[in-house]
Short mmCIF file of C-alpha atoms in Angstrom, two decimals:
data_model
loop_
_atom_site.label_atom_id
_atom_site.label_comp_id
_atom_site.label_asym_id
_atom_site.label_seq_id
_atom_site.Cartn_x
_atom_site.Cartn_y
_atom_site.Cartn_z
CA UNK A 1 26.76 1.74 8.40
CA UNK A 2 23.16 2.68 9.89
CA UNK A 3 20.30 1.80 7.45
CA UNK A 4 16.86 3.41 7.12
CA UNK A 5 13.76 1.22 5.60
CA UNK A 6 11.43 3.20 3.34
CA UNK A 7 8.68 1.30 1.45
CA UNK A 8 6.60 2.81 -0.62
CA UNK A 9 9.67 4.76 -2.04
CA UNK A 10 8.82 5.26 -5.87
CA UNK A 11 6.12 7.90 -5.36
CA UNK A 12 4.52 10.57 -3.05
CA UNK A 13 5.69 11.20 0.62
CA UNK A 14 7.61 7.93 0.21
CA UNK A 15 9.87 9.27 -2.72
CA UNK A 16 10.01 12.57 -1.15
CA UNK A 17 10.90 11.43 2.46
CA UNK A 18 13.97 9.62 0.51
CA UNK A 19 15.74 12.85 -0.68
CA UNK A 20 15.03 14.85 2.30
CA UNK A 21 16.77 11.97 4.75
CA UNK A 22 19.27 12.02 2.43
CA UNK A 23 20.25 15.32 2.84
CA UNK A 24 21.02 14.41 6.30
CA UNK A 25 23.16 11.86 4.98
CA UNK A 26 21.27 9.00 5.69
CA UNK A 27 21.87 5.46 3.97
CA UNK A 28 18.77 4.00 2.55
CA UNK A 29 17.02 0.94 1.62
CA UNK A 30 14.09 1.68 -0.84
CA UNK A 31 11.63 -0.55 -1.60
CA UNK A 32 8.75 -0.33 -4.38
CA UNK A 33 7.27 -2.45 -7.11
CA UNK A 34 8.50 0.21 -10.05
CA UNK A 35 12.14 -0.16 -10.52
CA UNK A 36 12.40 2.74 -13.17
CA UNK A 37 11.01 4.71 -10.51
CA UNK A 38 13.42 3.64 -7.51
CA UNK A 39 16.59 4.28 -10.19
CA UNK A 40 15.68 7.75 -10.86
CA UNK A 41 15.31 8.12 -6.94
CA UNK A 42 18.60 6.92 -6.39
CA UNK A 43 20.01 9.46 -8.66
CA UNK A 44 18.27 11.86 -7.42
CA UNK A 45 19.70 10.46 -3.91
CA UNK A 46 23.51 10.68 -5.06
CA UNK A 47 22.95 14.16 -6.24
CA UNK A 48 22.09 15.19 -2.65
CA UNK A 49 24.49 13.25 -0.78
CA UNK A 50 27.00 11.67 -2.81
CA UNK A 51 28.23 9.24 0.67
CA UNK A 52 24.92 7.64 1.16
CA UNK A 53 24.55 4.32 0.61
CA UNK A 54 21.64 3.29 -2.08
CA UNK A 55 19.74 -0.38 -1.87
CA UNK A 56 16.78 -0.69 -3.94
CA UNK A 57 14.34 -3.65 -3.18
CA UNK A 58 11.52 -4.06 -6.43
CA UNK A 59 8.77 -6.00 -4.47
CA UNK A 60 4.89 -6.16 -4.41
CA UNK A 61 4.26 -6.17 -0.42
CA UNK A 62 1.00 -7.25 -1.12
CA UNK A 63 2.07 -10.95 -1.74
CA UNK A 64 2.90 -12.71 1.98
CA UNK A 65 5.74 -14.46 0.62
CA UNK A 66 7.57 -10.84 -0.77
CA UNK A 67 7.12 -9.48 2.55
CA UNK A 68 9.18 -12.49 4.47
CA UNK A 69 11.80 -12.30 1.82
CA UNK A 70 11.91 -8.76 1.81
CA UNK A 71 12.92 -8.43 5.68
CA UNK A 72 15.37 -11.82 5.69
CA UNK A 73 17.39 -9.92 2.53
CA UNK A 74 18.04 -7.25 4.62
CA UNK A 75 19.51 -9.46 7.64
CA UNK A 76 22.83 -8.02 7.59
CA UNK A 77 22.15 -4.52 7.76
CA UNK A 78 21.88 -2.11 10.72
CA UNK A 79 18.52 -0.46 10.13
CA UNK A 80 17.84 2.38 12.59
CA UNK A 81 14.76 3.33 10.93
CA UNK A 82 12.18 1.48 9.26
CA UNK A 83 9.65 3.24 7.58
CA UNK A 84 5.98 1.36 6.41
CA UNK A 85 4.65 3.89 3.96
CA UNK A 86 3.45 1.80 1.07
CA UNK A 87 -0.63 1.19 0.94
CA UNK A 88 -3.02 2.68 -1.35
CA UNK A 89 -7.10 3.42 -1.02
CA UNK A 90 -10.43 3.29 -2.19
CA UNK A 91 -12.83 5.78 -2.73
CA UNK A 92 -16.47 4.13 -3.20
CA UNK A 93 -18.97 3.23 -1.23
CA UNK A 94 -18.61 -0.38 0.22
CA UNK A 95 -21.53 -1.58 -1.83
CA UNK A 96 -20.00 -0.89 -4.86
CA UNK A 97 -16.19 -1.52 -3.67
CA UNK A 98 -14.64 -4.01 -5.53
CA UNK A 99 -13.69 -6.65 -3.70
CA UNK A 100 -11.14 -7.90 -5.09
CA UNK A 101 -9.14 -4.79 -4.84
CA UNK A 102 -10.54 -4.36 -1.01
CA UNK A 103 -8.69 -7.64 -0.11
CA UNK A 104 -5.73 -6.50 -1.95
CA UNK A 105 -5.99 -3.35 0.10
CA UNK A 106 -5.99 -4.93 3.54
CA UNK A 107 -2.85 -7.10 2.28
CA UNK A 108 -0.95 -4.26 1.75
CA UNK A 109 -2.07 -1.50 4.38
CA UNK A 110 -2.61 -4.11 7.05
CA UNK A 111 -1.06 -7.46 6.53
CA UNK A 112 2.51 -6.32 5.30
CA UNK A 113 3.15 -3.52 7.27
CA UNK A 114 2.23 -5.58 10.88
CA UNK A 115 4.67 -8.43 9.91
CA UNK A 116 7.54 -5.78 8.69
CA UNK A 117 6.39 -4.14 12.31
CA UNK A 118 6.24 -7.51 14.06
CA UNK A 119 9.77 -8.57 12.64
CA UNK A 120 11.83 -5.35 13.39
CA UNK A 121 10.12 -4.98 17.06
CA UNK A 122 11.38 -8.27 17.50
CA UNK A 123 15.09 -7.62 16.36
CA UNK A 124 15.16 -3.65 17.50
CA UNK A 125 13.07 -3.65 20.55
CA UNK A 126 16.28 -2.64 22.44
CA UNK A 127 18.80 -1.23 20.36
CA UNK A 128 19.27 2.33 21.33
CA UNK A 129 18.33 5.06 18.75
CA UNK A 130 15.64 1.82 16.74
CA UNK A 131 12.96 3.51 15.42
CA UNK A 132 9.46 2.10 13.60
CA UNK A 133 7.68 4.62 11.46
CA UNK A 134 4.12 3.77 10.33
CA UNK A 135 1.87 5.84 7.71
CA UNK A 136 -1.77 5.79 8.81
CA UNK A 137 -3.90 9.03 8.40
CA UNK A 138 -6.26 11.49 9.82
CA UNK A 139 -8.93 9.16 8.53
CA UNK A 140 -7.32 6.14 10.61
CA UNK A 141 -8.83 8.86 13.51
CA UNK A 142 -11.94 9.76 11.93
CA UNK A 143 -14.14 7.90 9.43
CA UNK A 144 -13.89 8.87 5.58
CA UNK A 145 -17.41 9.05 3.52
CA UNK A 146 -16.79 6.84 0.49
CA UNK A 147 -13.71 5.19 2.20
CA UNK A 148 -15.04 3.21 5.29
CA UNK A 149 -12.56 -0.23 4.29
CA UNK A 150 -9.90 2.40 3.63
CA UNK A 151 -10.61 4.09 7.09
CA UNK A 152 -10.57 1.06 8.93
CA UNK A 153 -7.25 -0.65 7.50
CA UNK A 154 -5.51 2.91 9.06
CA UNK A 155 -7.57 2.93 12.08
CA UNK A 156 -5.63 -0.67 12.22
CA UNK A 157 -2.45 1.29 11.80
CA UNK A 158 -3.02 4.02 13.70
CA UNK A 159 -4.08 1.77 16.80
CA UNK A 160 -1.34 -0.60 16.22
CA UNK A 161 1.52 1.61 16.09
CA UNK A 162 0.14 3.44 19.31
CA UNK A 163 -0.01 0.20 20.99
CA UNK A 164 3.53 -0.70 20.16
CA UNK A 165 4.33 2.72 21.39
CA UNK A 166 2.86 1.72 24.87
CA UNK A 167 4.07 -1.44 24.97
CA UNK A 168 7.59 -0.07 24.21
CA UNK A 169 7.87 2.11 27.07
CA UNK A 170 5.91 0.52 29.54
CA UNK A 171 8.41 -2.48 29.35
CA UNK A 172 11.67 -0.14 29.11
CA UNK A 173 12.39 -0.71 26.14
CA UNK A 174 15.09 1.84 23.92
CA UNK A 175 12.82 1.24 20.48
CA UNK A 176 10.95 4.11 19.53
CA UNK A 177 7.26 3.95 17.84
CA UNK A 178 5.59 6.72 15.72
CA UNK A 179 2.66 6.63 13.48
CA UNK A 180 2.11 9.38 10.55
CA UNK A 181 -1.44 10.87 9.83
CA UNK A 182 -1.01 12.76 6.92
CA UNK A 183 -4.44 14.68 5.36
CA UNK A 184 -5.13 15.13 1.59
CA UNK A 185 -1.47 15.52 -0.04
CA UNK A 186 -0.51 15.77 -3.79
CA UNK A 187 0.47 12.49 -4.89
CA UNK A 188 -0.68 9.72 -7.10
CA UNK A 189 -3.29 8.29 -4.13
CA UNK A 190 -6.30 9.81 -5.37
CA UNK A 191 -5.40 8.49 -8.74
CA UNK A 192 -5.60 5.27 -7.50
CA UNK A 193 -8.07 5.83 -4.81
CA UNK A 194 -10.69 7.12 -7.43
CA UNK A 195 -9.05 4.72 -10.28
CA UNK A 196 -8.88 8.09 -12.29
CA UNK A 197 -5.67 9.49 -14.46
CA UNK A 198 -4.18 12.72 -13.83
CA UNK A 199 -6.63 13.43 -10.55
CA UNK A 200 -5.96 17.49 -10.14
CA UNK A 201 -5.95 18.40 -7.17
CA UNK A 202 -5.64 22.32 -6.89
CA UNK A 203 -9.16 22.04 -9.05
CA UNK A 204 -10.75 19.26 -6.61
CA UNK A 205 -9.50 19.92 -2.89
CA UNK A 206 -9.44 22.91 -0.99
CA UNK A 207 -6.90 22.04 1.87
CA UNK A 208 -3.70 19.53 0.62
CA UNK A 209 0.27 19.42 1.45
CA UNK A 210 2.49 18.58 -1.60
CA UNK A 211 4.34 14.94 -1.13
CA UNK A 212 7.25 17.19 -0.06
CA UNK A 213 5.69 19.52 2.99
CA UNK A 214 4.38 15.83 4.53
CA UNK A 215 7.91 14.13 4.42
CA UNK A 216 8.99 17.17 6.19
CA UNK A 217 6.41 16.66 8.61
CA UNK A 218 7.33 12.84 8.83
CA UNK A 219 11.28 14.28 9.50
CA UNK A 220 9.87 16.62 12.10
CA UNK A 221 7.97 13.39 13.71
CA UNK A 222 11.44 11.05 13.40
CA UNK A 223 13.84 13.91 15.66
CA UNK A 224 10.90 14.62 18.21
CA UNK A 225 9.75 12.52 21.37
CA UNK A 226 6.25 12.40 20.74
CA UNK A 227 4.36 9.23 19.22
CA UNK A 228 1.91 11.04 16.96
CA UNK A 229 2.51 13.20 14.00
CA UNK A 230 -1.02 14.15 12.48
CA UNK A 231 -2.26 16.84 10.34
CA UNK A 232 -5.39 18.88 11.86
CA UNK A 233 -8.21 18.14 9.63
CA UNK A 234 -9.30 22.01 10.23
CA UNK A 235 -6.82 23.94 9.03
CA UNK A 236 -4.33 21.82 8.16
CA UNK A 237 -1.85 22.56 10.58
CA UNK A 238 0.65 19.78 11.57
CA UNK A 239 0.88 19.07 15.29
CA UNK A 240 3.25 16.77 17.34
CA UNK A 241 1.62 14.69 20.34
CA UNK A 242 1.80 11.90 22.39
CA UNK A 243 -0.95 8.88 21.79
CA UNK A 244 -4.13 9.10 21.04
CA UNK A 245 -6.16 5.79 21.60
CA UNK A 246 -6.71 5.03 24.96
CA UNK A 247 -4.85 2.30 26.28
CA UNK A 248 -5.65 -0.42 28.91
CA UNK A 249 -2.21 -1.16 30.87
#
């Protein structure tokens, strides 16, 4: 049985990316610090696609030690898709960031999801149909105003997973790489992001996608070819393409 990775699973385009692999029958590993969350996920999961096989991991990726012990529990499986969604923002200005929460932040957006990279390139690298997933955003391609740490831990992604994507093919290799740019979507980020409850956003952003629209989009990105999978920060459209940093060979 073929596995697929999803962190970040108990909310937003994580939780939402879930059900709509499932309904391609998919077997999943979720993982997420809430594990209320993650059971109603799985039911929601078994509803869909009753032959899918349901793991839930409850871990805090932002602790070094959780992300090792995350990746050796899952030893034994055949994961042909790992997905690194979980990460969260900020939305002040660095002078008044806290930063505390900043170095948090880079744990989790940077630190975890390049060792869970690192660690499956190294075991997939050439296993046919392997693919690596990463979340950035269109502001890991363009600088956010009150976000600038936030910008630069998914400029990190963004660059990373292109390079991997490079590296991939110019050594042959049968692993694919993709990285996700989602825009402003409905989900508890903002919340977070602006350490306010309830953040509306039909009543504070004119352009969004709902959690579900971008884990179509991230579907979309998983069956094409193409490395890049970003949201046009004009009109919101969502285009497929191949890298976008250029890339010394």
């Amino acid at each position: 049985m073929k596995y697929t990775v999803i962190t970040g699973a108990s909310s937003g385009i994580g939780y939402e990316a879930a059900k709509q692999l499932a309904k391609k029958g998919k077997s999943l590993v979720l993982v997420a610090r809430r594990t209320d969350e993650l059971e109603k996920l799985r039911q929601e999961i078994k509803s869909i696609s009753p032959n899918s096989d349901v793991i839930l991991k409850t871990n805090d990726l932002a602790y070094s030690e959780n992300v090792y012990a995350l990746y050796e529990s899952l030893a034994d499986l055949d994961i042909e898709t790992w997905i690194n969604n979980a990460g969260f923002g900020d939305s002040n200005l660095v002078k008044d960031a806290e930063v505390g929460k900043m170095e948090d932040m880079i744990r989790l957006n940077v630190e975890a999801l390049t060792v869970l990279s690192n660690l499956y390139v190294r075991d997939y690298h050439n296993v046919e149909g392997a693919t690596l997933l990463n979340v950035a955003s269109v502001v890991g391609y363009r600088i956010a105003k009150k976000g600038v740490t936030y910008s630069a831990t998914k400029f990190f992604v963004s660059a990373y997973t292109e390079g991997i994507a490079r590296e991939l093919m110019n050594n042959g290799d049968k692993l694919q790489a993709k990285v996700l740019a989602p825009a402003a979507t409905e989900t508890g980020f903002a919340s977070r992001a602006r350490e306010e409850a309830d953040f509306d956003y039909s009543a504070n952003v004119e352009k969004y996608h709902t959690a579900e629209e971008m884990a179509e989009f991230l579907v979309q990105l998983l069956e094409s070819d193409e490395v890049v999978g970003i949201v046009n920060h004009e009109d919101y459209s969502f285009e497929l393409r191949g890298p976008i940093h250029p890339f010394m060979a």
